[in-house]
JSON list of C-alpha atoms in Angstrom, two decimals:
[
{"chain": "A", "resi": 19, "resn": "UNK", "atom": "CA", "xyz": [10.97, 4.44, 12.05]},
{"chain": "A", "resi": 20, "resn": "UNK", "atom": "CA", "xyz": [13.21, 3.66, 9.08]},
{"chain": "A", "resi": 21, "resn": "UNK", "atom": "CA", "xyz": [11.30, 2.10, 6.23]},
{"chain": "A", "resi": 22, "resn": "UNK", "atom": "CA", "xyz": [14.07, -0.59, 5.64]},
{"chain": "A", "resi": 23, "resn": "UNK", "atom": "CA", "xyz": [13.66, -1.61, 9.28]},
{"chain": "A", "resi": 24, "resn": "UNK", "atom": "CA", "xyz": [9.82, -1.82, 9.23]},
{"chain": "A", "resi": 25, "resn": "UNK", "atom": "CA", "xyz": [9.91, -3.72, 5.88]},
{"chain": "A", "resi": 26, "resn": "UNK", "atom": "CA", "xyz": [11.87, -6.64, 7.08]},
{"chain": "A", "resi": 27, "resn": "UNK", "atom": "CA", "xyz": [8.86, -8.02, 9.08]},
{"chain": "A", "resi": 28, "resn": "UNK", "atom": "CA", "xyz": [6.23, -6.50, 7.18]},
{"chain": "A", "resi": 29, "resn": "UNK", "atom": "CA", "xyz": [6.82, -6.53, 3.48]},
{"chain": "A", "resi": 30, "resn": "UNK", "atom": "CA", "xyz": [7.76, -9.47, 1.19]},
{"chain": "A", "resi": 31, "resn": "UNK", "atom": "CA", "xyz": [11.12, -9.81, -0.20]},
{"chain": "A", "resi": 32, "resn": "UNK", "atom": "CA", "xyz": [9.95, -8.95, -3.69]},
{"chain": "A", "resi": 33, "resn": "UNK", "atom": "CA", "xyz": [8.18, -5.89, -2.60]},
{"chain": "A", "resi": 34, "resn": "UNK", "atom": "CA", "xyz": [11.25, -4.71, -0.73]},
{"chain": "A", "resi": 35, "resn": "UNK", "atom": "CA", "xyz": [13.44, -5.24, -3.86]},
{"chain": "A", "resi": 36, "resn": "UNK", "atom": "CA", "xyz": [10.97, -3.51, -6.08]},
{"chain": "A", "resi": 37, "resn": "UNK", "atom": "CA", "xyz": [10.74, -0.29, -3.83]},
{"chain": "A", "resi": 38, "resn": "UNK", "atom": "CA", "xyz": [14.54, -0.06, -3.56]},
{"chain": "A", "resi": 39, "resn": "UNK", "atom": "CA", "xyz": [14.93, -0.50, -7.24]},
{"chain": "A", "resi": 40, "resn": "UNK", "atom": "CA", "xyz": [12.39, 2.30, -7.86]},
{"chain": "A", "resi": 41, "resn": "UNK", "atom": "CA", "xyz": [13.85, 4.63, -5.32]},
{"chain": "A", "resi": 42, "resn": "UNK", "atom": "CA", "xyz": [17.56, 3.66, -5.79]},
{"chain": "A", "resi": 43, "resn": "UNK", "atom": "CA", "xyz": [19.96, 4.43, -2.79]},
{"chain": "A", "resi": 44, "resn": "UNK", "atom": "CA", "xyz": [17.21, 7.02, -1.57]},
{"chain": "A", "resi": 45, "resn": "UNK", "atom": "CA", "xyz": [15.40, 4.11, 0.10]},
{"chain": "A", "resi": 46, "resn": "UNK", "atom": "CA", "xyz": [17.86, 4.31, 3.00]},
{"chain": "A", "resi": 47, "resn": "UNK", "atom": "CA", "xyz": [16.39, 7.81, 3.76]},
{"chain": "A", "resi": 48, "resn": "UNK", "atom": "CA", "xyz": [12.71, 6.77, 3.77]},
{"chain": "A", "resi": 49, "resn": "UNK", "atom": "CA", "xyz": [10.93, 6.92, 7.11]},
{"chain": "A", "resi": 50, "resn": "UNK", "atom": "CA", "xyz": [7.49, 5.79, 8.26]},
{"chain": "A", "resi": 51, "resn": "UNK", "atom": "CA", "xyz": [5.36, 7.52, 10.85]},
{"chain": "A", "resi": 52, "resn": "UNK", "atom": "CA", "xyz": [2.30, 5.92, 12.27]},
{"chain": "A", "resi": 53, "resn": "UNK", "atom": "CA", "xyz": [0.32, 8.81, 13.79]},
{"chain": "A", "resi": 54, "resn": "UNK", "atom": "CA", "xyz": [-1.01, 12.19, 13.11]},
{"chain": "A", "resi": 55, "resn": "UNK", "atom": "CA", "xyz": [1.08, 15.02, 11.98]},
{"chain": "A", "resi": 56, "resn": "UNK", "atom": "CA", "xyz": [-0.03, 18.39, 12.85]},
{"chain": "A", "resi": 57, "resn": "UNK", "atom": "CA", "xyz": [-0.20, 20.94, 9.95]},
{"chain": "A", "resi": 58, "resn": "UNK", "atom": "CA", "xyz": [2.39, 23.21, 11.49]},
{"chain": "A", "resi": 59, "resn": "UNK", "atom": "CA", "xyz": [5.04, 20.40, 10.91]},
{"chain": "A", "resi": 60, "resn": "UNK", "atom": "CA", "xyz": [4.54, 20.25, 7.24]},
{"chain": "A", "resi": 61, "resn": "UNK", "atom": "CA", "xyz": [6.97, 22.45, 5.66]},
{"chain": "A", "resi": 62, "resn": "UNK", "atom": "CA", "xyz": [6.64, 21.53, 2.01]},
{"chain": "A", "resi": 63, "resn": "UNK", "atom": "CA", "xyz": [4.11, 19.62, -0.33]},
{"chain": "A", "resi": 64, "resn": "UNK", "atom": "CA", "xyz": [5.00, 18.33, -3.73]},
{"chain": "A", "resi": 65, "resn": "UNK", "atom": "CA", "xyz": [2.17, 17.03, -6.06]},
{"chain": "A", "resi": 66, "resn": "UNK", "atom": "CA", "xyz": [2.72, 13.30, -6.75]},
{"chain": "A", "resi": 67, "resn": "UNK", "atom": "CA", "xyz": [1.00, 13.82, -10.19]},
{"chain": "A", "resi": 68, "resn": "UNK", "atom": "CA", "xyz": [2.84, 16.99, -11.31]},
{"chain": "A", "resi": 69, "resn": "UNK", "atom": "CA", "xyz": [5.86, 17.00, -9.29]},
{"chain": "A", "resi": 70, "resn": "UNK", "atom": "CA", "xyz": [5.25, 20.65, -8.69]},
{"chain": "A", "resi": 71, "resn": "UNK", "atom": "CA", "xyz": [5.50, 22.41, -5.24]},
{"chain": "A", "resi": 72, "resn": "UNK", "atom": "CA", "xyz": [1.98, 23.17, -3.94]},
{"chain": "A", "resi": 73, "resn": "UNK", "atom": "CA", "xyz": [1.68, 26.52, -2.33]},
{"chain": "A", "resi": 74, "resn": "UNK", "atom": "CA", "xyz": [-1.02, 27.02, 0.20]},
{"chain": "A", "resi": 75, "resn": "UNK", "atom": "CA", "xyz": [-1.38, 23.23, 0.33]},
{"chain": "A", "resi": 76, "resn": "UNK", "atom": "CA", "xyz": [-4.01, 23.52, 3.19]},
{"chain": "A", "resi": 77, "resn": "UNK", "atom": "CA", "xyz": [-6.39, 25.25, 0.94]},
{"chain": "A", "resi": 78, "resn": "UNK", "atom": "CA", "xyz": [-5.67, 22.99, -2.15]},
{"chain": "A", "resi": 79, "resn": "UNK", "atom": "CA", "xyz": [-8.99, 21.18, -1.84]},
{"chain": "A", "resi": 80, "resn": "UNK", "atom": "CA", "xyz": [-12.18, 22.68, -0.39]},
{"chain": "A", "resi": 81, "resn": "UNK", "atom": "CA", "xyz": [-13.18, 21.11, 2.85]},
{"chain": "A", "resi": 82, "resn": "UNK", "atom": "CA", "xyz": [-16.26, 19.61, 1.38]},
{"chain": "A", "resi": 83, "resn": "UNK", "atom": "CA", "xyz": [-14.08, 17.62, -1.08]},
{"chain": "A", "resi": 84, "resn": "UNK", "atom": "CA", "xyz": [-11.55, 16.51, 1.56]},
{"chain": "A", "resi": 85, "resn": "UNK", "atom": "CA", "xyz": [-11.95, 13.04, 3.35]},
{"chain": "A", "resi": 86, "resn": "UNK", "atom": "CA", "xyz": [-11.17, 12.49, 6.80]},
{"chain": "A", "resi": 87, "resn": "UNK", "atom": "CA", "xyz": [-8.05, 10.65, 7.48]},
{"chain": "A", "resi": 88, "resn": "UNK", "atom": "CA", "xyz": [-8.14, 6.90, 8.16]},
{"chain": "A", "resi": 89, "resn": "UNK", "atom": "CA", "xyz": [-6.59, 5.40, 11.25]},
{"chain": "A", "resi": 90, "resn": "UNK", "atom": "CA", "xyz": [-3.81, 3.08, 10.97]},
{"chain": "A", "resi": 91, "resn": "UNK", "atom": "CA", "xyz": [-6.07, 0.34, 12.49]},
{"chain": "A", "resi": 92, "resn": "UNK", "atom": "CA", "xyz": [-8.74, 0.99, 9.91]},
{"chain": "A", "resi": 93, "resn": "UNK", "atom": "CA", "xyz": [-6.49, 1.04, 7.04]},
{"chain": "A", "resi": 94, "resn": "UNK", "atom": "CA", "xyz": [-4.86, -2.38, 8.27]},
{"chain": "A", "resi": 95, "resn": "UNK", "atom": "CA", "xyz": [-8.33, -3.84, 8.64]},
{"chain": "A", "resi": 96, "resn": "UNK", "atom": "CA", "xyz": [-9.18, -2.68, 5.00]},
{"chain": "A", "resi": 97, "resn": "UNK", "atom": "CA", "xyz": [-5.96, -4.12, 3.66]},
{"chain": "A", "resi": 98, "resn": "UNK", "atom": "CA", "xyz": [-6.71, -7.46, 5.38]},
{"chain": "A", "resi": 99, "resn": "UNK", "atom": "CA", "xyz": [-10.21, -7.59, 3.87]},
{"chain": "A", "resi": 100, "resn": "UNK", "atom": "CA", "xyz": [-8.84, -6.58, 0.42]},
{"chain": "A", "resi": 101, "resn": "UNK", "atom": "CA", "xyz": [-6.26, -9.34, 0.37]},
{"chain": "A", "resi": 102, "resn": "UNK", "atom": "CA", "xyz": [-8.83, -12.00, 1.71]},
{"chain": "A", "resi": 103, "resn": "UNK", "atom": "CA", "xyz": [-11.29, -11.13, -0.89]},
{"chain": "A", "resi": 104, "resn": "UNK", "atom": "CA", "xyz": [-8.62, -11.01, -3.66]},
{"chain": "A", "resi": 105, "resn": "UNK", "atom": "CA", "xyz": [-7.37, -14.49, -2.60]},
{"chain": "A", "resi": 106, "resn": "UNK", "atom": "CA", "xyz": [-10.82, -15.95, -2.34]},
{"chain": "A", "resi": 107, "resn": "UNK", "atom": "CA", "xyz": [-11.95, -14.61, -5.64]},
{"chain": "A", "resi": 108, "resn": "UNK", "atom": "CA", "xyz": [-8.81, -15.84, -7.69]},
{"chain": "A", "resi": 109, "resn": "UNK", "atom": "CA", "xyz": [-8.33, -19.05, -5.86]},
{"chain": "A", "resi": 110, "resn": "UNK", "atom": "CA", "xyz": [-8.79, -21.94, -8.26]},
{"chain": "A", "resi": 111, "resn": "UNK", "atom": "CA", "xyz": [-11.74, -24.06, -7.47]},
{"chain": "A", "resi": 112, "resn": "UNK", "atom": "CA", "xyz": [-11.49, -27.69, -8.46]},
{"chain": "A", "resi": 113, "resn": "UNK", "atom": "CA", "xyz": [-15.26, -28.14, -8.74]},
{"chain": "A", "resi": 114, "resn": "UNK", "atom": "CA", "xyz": [-15.26, -25.63, -11.76]},
{"chain": "A", "resi": 115, "resn": "UNK", "atom": "CA", "xyz": [-12.88, -27.70, -13.80]},
{"chain": "A", "resi": 116, "resn": "UNK", "atom": "CA", "xyz": [-13.32, -31.22, -15.11]},
{"chain": "A", "resi": 117, "resn": "UNK", "atom": "CA", "xyz": [-10.43, -33.52, -14.21]},
{"chain": "A", "resi": 118, "resn": "UNK", "atom": "CA", "xyz": [-8.61, -34.70, -17.28]},
{"chain": "A", "resi": 119, "resn": "UNK", "atom": "CA", "xyz": [-8.73, -38.49, -17.99]},
{"chain": "A", "resi": 120, "resn": "UNK", "atom": "CA", "xyz": [-5.36, -40.08, -17.22]},
{"chain": "A", "resi": 121, "resn": "UNK", "atom": "CA", "xyz": [-3.23, -40.54, -20.46]},
{"chain": "A", "resi": 122, "resn": "UNK", "atom": "CA", "xyz": [-2.97, -44.23, -21.24]},
{"chain": "A", "resi": 123, "resn": "UNK", "atom": "CA", "xyz": [0.16, -45.71, -22.30]},
{"chain": "A", "resi": 124, "resn": "UNK", "atom": "CA", "xyz": [-0.32, -47.75, -25.41]}
]
């Protein structure tokens, strides 16, 4: 699925504009895939840290250091918990602040 099509109903306008600005016109070529990709379909891996191609990418990390993939549903649930907790933590609470006395007009 094209990223721009998915983003219309799943990302805020600000997020879409920022990603398009970061990627320039290439954002039209971005696609999302919700599923598992078999290793045989991966033709090239580039490090996001160094921008260098990784040869033998399947052996880049020892198996004991690799983490199991997270399902789309699991990732979605985690993001919802994260956003809920963030909103709860940073939402102003009136009882923590004294209300200012009204300004009298003299």
